[in-house]
mmCIF file of C-alpha atoms in Angstrom:
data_model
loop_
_atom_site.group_PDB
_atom_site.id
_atom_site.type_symbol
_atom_site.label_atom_id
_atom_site.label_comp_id
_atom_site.label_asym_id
_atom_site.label_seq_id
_atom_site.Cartn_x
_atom_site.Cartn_y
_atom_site.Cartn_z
ATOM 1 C CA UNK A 1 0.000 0.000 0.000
ATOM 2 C CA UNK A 2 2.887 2.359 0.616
ATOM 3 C CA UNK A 3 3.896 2.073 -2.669
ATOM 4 C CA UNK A 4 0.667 3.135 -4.373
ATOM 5 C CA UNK A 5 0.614 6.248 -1.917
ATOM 6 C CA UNK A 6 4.175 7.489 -2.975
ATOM 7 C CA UNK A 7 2.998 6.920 -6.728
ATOM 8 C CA UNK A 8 -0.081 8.810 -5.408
ATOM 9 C CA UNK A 9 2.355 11.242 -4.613
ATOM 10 C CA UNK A 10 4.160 11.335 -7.569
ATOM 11 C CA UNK A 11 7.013 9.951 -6.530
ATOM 12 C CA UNK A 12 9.711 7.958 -9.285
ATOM 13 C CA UNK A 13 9.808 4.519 -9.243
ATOM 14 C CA UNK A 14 13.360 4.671 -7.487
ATOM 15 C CA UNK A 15 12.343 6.673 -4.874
ATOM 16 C CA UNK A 16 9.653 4.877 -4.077
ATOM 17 C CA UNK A 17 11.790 1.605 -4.493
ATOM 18 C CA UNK A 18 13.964 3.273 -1.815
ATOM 19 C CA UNK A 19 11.307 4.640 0.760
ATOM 20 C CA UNK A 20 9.463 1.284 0.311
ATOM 21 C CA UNK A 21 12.451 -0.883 0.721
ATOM 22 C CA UNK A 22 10.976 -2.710 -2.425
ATOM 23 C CA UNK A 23 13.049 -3.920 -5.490
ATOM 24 C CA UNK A 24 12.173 -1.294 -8.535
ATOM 25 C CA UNK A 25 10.334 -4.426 -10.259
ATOM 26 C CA UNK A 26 8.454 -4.969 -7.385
ATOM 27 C CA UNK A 27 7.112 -1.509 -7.231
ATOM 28 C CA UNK A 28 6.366 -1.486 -11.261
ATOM 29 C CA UNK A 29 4.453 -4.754 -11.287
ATOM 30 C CA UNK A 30 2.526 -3.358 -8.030
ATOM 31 C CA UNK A 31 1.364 0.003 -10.260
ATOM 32 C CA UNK A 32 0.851 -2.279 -13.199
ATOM 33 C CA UNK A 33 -1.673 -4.457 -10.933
ATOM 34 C CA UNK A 34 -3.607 -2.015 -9.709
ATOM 35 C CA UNK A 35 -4.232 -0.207 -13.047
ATOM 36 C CA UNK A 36 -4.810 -3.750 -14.461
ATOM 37 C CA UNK A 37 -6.993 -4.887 -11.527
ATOM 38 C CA UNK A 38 -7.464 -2.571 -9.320
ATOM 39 C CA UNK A 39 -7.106 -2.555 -5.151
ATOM 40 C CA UNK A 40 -7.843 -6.374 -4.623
ATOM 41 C CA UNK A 41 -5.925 -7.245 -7.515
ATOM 42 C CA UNK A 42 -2.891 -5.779 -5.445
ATOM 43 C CA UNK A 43 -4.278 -7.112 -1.786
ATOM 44 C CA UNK A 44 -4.057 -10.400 -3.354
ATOM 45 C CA UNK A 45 -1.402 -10.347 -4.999
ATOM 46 C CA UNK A 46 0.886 -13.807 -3.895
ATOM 47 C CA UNK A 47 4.553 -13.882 -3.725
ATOM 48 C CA UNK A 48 6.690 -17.215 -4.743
ATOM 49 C CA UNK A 49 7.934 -18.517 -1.212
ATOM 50 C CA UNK A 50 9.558 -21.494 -1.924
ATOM 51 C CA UNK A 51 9.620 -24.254 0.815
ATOM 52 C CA UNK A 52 12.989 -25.675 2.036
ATOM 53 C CA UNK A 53 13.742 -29.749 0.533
ATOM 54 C CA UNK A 54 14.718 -30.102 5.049
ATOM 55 C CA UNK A 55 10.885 -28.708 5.762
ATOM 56 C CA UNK A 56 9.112 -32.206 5.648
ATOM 57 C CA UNK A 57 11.992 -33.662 8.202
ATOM 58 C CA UNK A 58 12.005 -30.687 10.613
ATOM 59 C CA UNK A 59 10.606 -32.181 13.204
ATOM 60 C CA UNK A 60 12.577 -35.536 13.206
ATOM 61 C CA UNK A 61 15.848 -33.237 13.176
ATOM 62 C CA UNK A 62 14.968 -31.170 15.768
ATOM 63 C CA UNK A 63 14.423 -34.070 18.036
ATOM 64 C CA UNK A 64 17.433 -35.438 16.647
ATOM 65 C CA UNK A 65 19.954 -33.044 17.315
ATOM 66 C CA UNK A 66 18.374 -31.714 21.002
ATOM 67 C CA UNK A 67 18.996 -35.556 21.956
ATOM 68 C CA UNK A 68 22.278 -35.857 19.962
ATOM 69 C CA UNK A 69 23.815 -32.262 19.977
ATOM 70 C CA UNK A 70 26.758 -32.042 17.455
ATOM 71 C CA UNK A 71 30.146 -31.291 18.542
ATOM 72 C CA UNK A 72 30.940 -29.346 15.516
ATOM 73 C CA UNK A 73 28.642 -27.648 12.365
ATOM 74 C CA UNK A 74 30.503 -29.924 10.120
ATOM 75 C CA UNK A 75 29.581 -32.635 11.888
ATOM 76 C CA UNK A 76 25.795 -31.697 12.077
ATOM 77 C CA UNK A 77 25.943 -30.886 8.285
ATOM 78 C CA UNK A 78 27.391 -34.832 7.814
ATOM 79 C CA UNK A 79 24.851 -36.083 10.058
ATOM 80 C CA UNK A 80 21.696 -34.367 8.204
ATOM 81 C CA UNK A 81 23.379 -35.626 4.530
ATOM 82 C CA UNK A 82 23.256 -38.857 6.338
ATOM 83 C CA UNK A 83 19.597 -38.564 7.559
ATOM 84 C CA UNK A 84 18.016 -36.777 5.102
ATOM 85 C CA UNK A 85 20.596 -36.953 1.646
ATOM 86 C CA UNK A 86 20.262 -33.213 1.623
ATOM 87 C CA UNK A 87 23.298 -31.593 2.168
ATOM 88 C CA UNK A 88 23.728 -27.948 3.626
ATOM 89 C CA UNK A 89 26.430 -25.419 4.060
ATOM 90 C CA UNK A 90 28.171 -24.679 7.212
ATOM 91 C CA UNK A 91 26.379 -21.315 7.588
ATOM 92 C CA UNK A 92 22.696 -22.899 6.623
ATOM 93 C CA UNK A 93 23.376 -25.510 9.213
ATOM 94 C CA UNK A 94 24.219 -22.956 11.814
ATOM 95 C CA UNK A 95 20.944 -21.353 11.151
ATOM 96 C CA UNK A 96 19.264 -24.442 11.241
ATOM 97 C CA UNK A 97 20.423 -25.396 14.693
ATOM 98 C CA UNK A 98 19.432 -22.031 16.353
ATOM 99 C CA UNK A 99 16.038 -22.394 14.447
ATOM 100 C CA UNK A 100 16.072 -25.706 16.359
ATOM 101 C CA UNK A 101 16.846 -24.045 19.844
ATOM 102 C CA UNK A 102 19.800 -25.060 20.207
ATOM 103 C CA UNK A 103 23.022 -23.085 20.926
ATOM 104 C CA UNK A 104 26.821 -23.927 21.412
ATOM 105 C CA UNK A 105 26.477 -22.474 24.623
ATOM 106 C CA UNK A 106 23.292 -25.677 25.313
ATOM 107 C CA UNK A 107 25.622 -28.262 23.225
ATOM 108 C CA UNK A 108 28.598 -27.430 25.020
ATOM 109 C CA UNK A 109 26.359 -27.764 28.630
ATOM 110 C CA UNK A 110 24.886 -31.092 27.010
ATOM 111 C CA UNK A 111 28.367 -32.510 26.082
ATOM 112 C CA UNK A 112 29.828 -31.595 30.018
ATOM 113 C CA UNK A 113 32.264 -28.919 28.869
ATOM 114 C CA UNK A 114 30.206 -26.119 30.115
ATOM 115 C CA UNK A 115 31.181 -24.833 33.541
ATOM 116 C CA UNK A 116 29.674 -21.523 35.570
ATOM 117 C CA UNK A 117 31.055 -18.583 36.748
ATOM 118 C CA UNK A 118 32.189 -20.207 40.512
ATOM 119 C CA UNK A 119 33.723 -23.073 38.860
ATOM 120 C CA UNK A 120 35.700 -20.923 36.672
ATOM 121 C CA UNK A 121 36.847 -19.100 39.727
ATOM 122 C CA UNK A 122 37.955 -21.835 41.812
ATOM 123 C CA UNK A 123 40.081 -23.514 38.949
ATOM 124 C CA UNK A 124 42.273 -20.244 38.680
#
């Protein structure tokens, strides 16, 4: 809707690309729907979301990994190609696991390397 106000306005494309934060071809094929088709045409209007190949095996993961944390991302990348026979790179797998909960501060705790402040303390 912002973008039909600016071109209300008057606005060029860019600058309503810019105040928007829309790409430029976004903001022309919004204009050219709502001449075309008018207000629902635009409030209708569906964008291509594609769904990830790991979506259907979330779930399974997720338990997966909170009961088998991975000592390493490679590791967790090798173990998904193994599960699944999709394989991920090292920063999609890091996003995975913190989409999963889980931290390197939790796998660390899980895998008994973690120690707290006082235990720190008294090793020094």
């Amino acid at each position: 809707m912002t973008i039909l106000w600016h071109k209300h306005l008057g606005l060029p494309h860019h600058e309503i690309a810019k105040l928007s934060s829309a790409a430029p071809n976004t903001v022309t094929t919004t204009i050219r729907t709502y001449i075309e088709k008018g207000l629902s045409g635009v409030e209708k209007r569906h964008f291509h979301q594609p769904v990830s190949q790991i979506e259907p095996q979330r779930d399974f993961l997720k338990s997966h990994f909170l009961k088998y944390p991975p000592r390493t991302l490679k590791e967790a990348a090798a173990e998904i190609k193994r599960l699944t026979g999709v394989s991920f790179t090292v920063p999609h797998v890091r996003h995975l696991l913190i989409s999963f909960g889980l931290s390197r501060k939790k796998q660390e705790a899980s895998l008994g390397n973690w120690m707290t402040a006082s235990e720190k303390n008294k090793s020094h």
